[in-house]
Every structure is written in structure tokens, then in C-alpha cells.
PDB file of C-alpha atoms in Angstrom:
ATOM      1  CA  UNK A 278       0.000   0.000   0.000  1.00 63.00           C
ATOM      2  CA  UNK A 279       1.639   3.478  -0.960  1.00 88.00           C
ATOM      3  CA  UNK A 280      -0.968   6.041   0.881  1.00 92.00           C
ATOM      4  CA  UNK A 281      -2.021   5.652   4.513  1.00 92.00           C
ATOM      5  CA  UNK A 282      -3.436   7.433   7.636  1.00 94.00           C
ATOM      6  CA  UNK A 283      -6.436   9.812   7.686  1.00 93.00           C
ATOM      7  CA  UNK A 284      -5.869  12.656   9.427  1.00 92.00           C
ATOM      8  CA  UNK A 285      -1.792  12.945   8.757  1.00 95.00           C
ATOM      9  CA  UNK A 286      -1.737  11.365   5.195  1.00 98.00           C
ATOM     10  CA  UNK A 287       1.022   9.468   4.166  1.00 98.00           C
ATOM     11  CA  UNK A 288       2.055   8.621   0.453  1.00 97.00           C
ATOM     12  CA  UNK A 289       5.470   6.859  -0.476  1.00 94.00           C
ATOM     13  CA  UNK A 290       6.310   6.797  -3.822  1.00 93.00           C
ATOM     14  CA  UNK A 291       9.651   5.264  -5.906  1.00 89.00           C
ATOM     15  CA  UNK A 292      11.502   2.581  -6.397  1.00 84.00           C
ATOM     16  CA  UNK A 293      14.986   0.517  -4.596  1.00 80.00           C
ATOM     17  CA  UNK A 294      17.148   1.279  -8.152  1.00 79.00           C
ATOM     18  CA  UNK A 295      14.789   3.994 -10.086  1.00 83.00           C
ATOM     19  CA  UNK A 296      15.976   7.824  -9.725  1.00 88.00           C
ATOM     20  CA  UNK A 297      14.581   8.735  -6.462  1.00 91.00           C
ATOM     21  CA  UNK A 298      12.484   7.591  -3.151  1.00 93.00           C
ATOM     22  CA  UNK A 299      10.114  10.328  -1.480  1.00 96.00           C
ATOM     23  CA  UNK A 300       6.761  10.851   0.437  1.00 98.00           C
ATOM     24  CA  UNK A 301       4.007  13.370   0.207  1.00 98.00           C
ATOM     25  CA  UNK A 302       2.218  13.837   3.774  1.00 98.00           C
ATOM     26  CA  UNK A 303      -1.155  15.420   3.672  1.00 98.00           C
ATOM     27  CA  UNK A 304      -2.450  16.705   6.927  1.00 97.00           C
ATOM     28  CA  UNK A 305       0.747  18.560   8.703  1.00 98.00           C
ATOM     29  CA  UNK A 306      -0.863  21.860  10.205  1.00 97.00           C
ATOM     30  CA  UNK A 307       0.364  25.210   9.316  1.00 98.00           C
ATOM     31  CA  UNK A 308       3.085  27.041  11.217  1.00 98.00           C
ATOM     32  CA  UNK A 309       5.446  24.062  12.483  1.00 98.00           C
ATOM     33  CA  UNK A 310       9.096  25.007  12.202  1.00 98.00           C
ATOM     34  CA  UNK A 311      10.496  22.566   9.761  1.00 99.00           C
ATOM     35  CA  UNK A 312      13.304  22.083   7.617  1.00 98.00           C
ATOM     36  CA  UNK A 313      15.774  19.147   6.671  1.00 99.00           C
ATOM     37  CA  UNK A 314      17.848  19.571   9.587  1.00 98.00           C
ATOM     38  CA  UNK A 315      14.604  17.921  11.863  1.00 98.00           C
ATOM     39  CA  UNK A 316      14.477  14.925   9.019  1.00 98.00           C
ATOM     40  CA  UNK A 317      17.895  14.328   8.272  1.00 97.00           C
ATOM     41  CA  UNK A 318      18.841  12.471  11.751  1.00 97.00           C
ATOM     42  CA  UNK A 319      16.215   9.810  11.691  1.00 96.00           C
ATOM     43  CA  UNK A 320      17.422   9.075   8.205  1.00 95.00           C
ATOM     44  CA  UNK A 321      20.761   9.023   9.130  1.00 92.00           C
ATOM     45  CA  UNK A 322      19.789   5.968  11.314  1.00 90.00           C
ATOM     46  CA  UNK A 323      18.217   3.991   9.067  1.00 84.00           C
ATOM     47  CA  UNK A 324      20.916   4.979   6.148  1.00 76.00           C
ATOM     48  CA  UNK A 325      22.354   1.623   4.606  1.00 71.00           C
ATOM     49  CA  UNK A 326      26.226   0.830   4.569  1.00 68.00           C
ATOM     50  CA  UNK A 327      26.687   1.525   8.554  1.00 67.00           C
ATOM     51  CA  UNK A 328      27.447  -2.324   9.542  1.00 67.00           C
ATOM     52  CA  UNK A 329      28.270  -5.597   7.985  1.00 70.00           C
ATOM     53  CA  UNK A 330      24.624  -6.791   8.494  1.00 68.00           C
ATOM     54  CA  UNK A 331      23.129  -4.418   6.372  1.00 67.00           C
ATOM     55  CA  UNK A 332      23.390  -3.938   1.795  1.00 65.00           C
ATOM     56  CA  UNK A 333      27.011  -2.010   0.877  1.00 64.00           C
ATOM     57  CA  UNK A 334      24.865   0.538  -0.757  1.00 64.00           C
ATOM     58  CA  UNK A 335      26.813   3.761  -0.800  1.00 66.00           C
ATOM     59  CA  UNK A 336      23.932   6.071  -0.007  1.00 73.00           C
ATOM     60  CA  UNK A 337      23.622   9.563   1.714  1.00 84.00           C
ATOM     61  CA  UNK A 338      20.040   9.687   2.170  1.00 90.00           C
ATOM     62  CA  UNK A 339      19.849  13.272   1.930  1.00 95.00           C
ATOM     63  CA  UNK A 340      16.475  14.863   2.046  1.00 97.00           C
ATOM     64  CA  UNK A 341      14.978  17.680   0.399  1.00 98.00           C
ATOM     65  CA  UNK A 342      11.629  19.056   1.440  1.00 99.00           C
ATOM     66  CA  UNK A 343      10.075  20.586  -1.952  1.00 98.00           C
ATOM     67  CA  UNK A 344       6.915  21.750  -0.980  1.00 98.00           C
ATOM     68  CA  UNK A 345       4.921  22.565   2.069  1.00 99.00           C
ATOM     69  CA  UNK A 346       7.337  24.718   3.942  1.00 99.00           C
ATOM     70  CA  UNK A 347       8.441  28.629   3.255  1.00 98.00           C
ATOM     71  CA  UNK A 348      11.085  29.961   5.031  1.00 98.00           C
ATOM     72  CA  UNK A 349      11.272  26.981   6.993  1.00 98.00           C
ATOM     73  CA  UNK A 350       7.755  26.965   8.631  1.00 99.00           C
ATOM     74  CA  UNK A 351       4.971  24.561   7.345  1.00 99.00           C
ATOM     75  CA  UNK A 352       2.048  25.712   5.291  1.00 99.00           C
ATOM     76  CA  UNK A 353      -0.828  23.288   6.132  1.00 98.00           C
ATOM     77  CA  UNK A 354      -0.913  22.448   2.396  1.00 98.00           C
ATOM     78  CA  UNK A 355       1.268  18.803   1.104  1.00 98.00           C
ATOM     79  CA  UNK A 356       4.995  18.378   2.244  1.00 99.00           C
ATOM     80  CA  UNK A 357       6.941  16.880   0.020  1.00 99.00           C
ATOM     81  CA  UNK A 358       9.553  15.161   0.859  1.00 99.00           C
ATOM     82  CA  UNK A 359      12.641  13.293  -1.728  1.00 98.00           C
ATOM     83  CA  UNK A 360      15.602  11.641  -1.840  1.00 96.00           C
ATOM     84  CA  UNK A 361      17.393  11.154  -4.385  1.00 93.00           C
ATOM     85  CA  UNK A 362      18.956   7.227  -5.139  1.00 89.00           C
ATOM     86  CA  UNK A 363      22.868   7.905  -5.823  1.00 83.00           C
ATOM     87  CA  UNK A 364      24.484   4.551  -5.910  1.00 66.00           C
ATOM     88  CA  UNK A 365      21.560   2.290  -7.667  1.00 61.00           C
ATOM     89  CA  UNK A 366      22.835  -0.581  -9.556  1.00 58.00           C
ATOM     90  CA  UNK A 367      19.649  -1.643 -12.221  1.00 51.00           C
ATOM     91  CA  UNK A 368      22.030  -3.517 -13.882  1.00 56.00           C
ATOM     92  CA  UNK A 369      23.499  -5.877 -11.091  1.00 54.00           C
ATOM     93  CA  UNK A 370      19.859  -7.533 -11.362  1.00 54.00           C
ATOM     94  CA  UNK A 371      19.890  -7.921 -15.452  1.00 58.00           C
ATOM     95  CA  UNK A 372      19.725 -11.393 -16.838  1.00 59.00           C
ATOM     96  CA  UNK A 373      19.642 -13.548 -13.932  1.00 60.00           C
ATOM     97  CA  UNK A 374      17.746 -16.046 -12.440  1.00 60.00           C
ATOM     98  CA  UNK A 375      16.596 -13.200 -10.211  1.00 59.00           C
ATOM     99  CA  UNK A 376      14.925 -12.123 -13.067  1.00 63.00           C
ATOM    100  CA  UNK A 377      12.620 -14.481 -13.558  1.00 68.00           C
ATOM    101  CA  UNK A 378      11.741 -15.628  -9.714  1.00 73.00           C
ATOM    102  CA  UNK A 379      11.020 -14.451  -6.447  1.00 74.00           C
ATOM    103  CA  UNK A 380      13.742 -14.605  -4.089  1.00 72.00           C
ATOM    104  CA  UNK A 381      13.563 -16.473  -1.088  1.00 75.00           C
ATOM    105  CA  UNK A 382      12.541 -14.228   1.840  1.00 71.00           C
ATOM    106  CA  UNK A 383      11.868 -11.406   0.421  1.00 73.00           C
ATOM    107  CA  UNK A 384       9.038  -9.435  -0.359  1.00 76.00           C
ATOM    108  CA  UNK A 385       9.285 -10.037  -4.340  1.00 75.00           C
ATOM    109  CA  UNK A 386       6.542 -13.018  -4.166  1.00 78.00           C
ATOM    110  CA  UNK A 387       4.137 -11.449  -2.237  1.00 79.00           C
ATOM    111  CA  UNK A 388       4.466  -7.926  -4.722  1.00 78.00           C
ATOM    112  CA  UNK A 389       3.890  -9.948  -7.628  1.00 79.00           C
ATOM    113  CA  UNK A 390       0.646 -11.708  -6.070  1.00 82.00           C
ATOM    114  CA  UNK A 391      -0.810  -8.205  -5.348  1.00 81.00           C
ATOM    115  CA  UNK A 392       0.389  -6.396  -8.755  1.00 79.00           C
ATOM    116  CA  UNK A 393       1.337  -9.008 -11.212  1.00 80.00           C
ATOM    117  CA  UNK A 394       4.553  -7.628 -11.715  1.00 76.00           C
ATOM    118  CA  UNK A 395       7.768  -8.569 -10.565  1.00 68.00           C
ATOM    119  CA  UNK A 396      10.391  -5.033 -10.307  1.00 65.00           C
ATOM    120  CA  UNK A 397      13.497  -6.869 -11.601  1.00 61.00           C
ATOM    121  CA  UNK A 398      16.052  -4.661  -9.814  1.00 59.00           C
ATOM    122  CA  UNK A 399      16.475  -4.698  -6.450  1.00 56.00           C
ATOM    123  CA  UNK A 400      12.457  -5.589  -4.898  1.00 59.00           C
ATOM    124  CA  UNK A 401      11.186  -1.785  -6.956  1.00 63.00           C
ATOM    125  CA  UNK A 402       9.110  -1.056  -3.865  1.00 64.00           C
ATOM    126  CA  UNK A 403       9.369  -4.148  -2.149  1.00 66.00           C
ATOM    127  CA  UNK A 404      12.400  -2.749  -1.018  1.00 73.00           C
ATOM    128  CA  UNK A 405      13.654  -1.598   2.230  1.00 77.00           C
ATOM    129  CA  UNK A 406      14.760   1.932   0.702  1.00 82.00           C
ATOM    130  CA  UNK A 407      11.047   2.540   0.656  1.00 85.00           C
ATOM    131  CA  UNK A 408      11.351   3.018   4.225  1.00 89.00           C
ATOM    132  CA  UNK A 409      12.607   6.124   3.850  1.00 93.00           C
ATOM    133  CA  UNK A 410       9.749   7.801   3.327  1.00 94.00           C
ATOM    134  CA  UNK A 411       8.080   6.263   6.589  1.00 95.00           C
ATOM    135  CA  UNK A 412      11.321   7.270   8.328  1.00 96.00           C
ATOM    136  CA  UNK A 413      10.910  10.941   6.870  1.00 98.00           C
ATOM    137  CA  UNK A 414       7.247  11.082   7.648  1.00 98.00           C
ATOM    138  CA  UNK A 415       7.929   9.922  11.027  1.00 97.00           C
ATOM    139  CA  UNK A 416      10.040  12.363  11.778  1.00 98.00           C
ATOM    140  CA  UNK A 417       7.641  15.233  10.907  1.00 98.00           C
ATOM    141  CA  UNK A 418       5.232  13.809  13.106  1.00 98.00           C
ATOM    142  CA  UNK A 419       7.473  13.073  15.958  1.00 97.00           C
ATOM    143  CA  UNK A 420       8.468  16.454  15.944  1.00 98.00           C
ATOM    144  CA  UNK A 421       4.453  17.755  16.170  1.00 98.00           C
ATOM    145  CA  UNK A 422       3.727  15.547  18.725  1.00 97.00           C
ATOM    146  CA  UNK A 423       7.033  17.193  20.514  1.00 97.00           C
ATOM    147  CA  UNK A 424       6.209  20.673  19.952  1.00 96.00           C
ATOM    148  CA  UNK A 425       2.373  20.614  20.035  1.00 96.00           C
ATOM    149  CA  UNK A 426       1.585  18.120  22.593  1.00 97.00           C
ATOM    150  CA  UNK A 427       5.241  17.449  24.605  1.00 97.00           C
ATOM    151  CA  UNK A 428       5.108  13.946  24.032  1.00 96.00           C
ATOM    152  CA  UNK A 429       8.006  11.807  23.119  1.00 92.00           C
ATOM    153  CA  UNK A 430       8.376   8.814  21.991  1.00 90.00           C
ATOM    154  CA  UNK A 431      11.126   6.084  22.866  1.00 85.00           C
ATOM    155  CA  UNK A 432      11.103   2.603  21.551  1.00 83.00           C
ATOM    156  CA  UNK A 433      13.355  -0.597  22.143  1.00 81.00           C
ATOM    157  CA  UNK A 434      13.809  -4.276  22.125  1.00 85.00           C
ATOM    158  CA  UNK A 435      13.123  -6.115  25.288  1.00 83.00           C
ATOM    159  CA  UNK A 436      13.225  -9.810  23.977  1.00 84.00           C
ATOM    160  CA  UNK A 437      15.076 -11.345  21.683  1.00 90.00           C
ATOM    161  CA  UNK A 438      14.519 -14.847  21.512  1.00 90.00           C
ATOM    162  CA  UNK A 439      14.453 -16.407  24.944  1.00 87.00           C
ATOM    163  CA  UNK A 440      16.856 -13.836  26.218  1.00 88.00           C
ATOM    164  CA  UNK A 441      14.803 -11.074  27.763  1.00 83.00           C
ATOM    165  CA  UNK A 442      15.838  -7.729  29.068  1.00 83.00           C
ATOM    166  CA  UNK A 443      12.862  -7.506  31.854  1.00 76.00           C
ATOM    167  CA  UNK A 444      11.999 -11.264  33.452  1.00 70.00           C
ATOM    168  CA  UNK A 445       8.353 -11.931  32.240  1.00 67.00           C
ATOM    169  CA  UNK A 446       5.120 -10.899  34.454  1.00 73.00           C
ATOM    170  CA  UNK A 447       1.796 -11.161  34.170  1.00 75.00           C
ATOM    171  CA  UNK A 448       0.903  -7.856  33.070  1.00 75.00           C
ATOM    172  CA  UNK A 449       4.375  -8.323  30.370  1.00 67.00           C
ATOM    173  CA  UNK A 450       4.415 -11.959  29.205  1.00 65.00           C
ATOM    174  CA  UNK A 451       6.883 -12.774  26.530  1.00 58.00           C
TER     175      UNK A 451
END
């Protein structure tokens, strides 16, 4: 699904190895400070190329808000939000076998059930480059709940496995 929420709108749009990744969010009110510099740390956690478990993509993950804001402050009308693919390899996925199948746990199988088309570089938007724009999104929101509300949210792993952080309880089973 590329478009979700109601009142704060999101739609993610592009492709692992096309030109560009991005997100439009509908629903940001008017008069909230924003500009890169709030986005640009939450992407810089999820950038790829930071550890041996994750792709050797060379990527910056630089955003660039292109609508929605002047002079830094929100507008109430569509943000738009890009980033712009610099190291895509199409070709590294040309005449293979990945081609022509699904790969094995990934999200290529289940893509080509819902569309009947299988992106042949890289997963298209199957990918986990598309998170970008739910990283980017997320950040805009994180930082309106911040300034309009004063809530923050924190998030971490207590489990993995058997090997648990917190023993069990009643009230926090496993």
C-alpha cells in the first residue's frame, strides 16, 4: 500500500534502483518550524552501509523538502519530501535467475501476487529503501507531537529470543 493514515496522510512513492524515493504527507498543520535539519537524523539511522549486516549501498540519504514549507515553517498544504537514489545498480539484477523468480525471503513473491509484476532490480518497492519515506514522515510527526503536545516517543527491544531484558510478568508476558 503506498498512501495511509487519515488525518496525517502518508504517500510513499519510488523505487529501490529507479531515480529517487520520497513521500508526500497530507495533513501537517500550518506554522510548524520545519526544515531538513529535523528529518535528516532519523534518516541518518536507518541509512544503509553503517554495519556488515546491512546492503554495501553507498547512499547519503539526503532529504529535500520541496513543498509545504516557506522559510522553513509549514504551510498546512502537502509536504513533500525526496531523496534522491545515488548509488543504484539496475544492472546488477539484469539477466539472472533473479529475473525471472522471487527470491527467497523477500518481499518479491508477495508484490507480484498483489500487482502481477515482478520489479526486476532490487524488490522496486518491495524494497527496504522505501522506508525512507516512513522514516521521513515519522520524523515530521514526531516532531508535532514534541512541539504541540510534549510527548516523546522512545522505543526498544526487550526480547530477543528467549533472552529477555525484563523477566516476564503477568501484566508483560513474553
Amino acid at each position: 500500500m503506498s498512501t495511509f493514515g487519515n488525518y496525517f496522510k502518508v504517500t510513499t512513492y519510488g523505487e529501490s534502483h529507479g531515480k529517487s524515493v520520497g513521500v508526500i504527507v497530507d495533513g501537517v498543520p500550518p506554522g510548524l518550524t520545519l526544515t531538513e535539519s529535523d528529518v535528516q537524523p532519523q534518516l541518518n539511522r536507518r541509512r544503509p552501509g553503517q554495519s556488515a549486516l546491512t546492503t554495501p549501498r553507498n547512499e547519503k540519504d539526503r532529504v529535500v523538502i520541496q513543498s509545504g514549507t516557506e522559510f522553513g515553517v509549514t504551510l498546512g498544504t502537502p509536504l513533500g519530501m525526496i531523496v534522491q537514489n545515488e548509488d543504484q545498480r539496475p544492472k546488477d539484477y539484469g539477466n539472472s535467475t533473479m529475473d525471472m523468480y522471487p527470491r527467497p525471503s523477500h518481499a518479491d513473491w508477495t508484490y507480484l501476487e498483489k500487482y502481477g509484476v515482478k520489479a526486476s532490480s532490487g524488490g522496486g518497492r518491495s524494497s527496504a529503501r522505501e522506508t525512507i519515506a516512513r522514516v521521513a514522515a515519522g520524523a515530521v510527526a514526531e516532531k508535532y507531537l514534541r512541539e504541540a503536545y510534549g510527548t516523546t516517543i522512545t522505543a526498544f527491544t526487550t526480547s530477543v529470543g528467549n533472552v529477555h531484558l525484563f523477566p516476564p510478568t503477568p501484566e508483560h508476558p513474553t
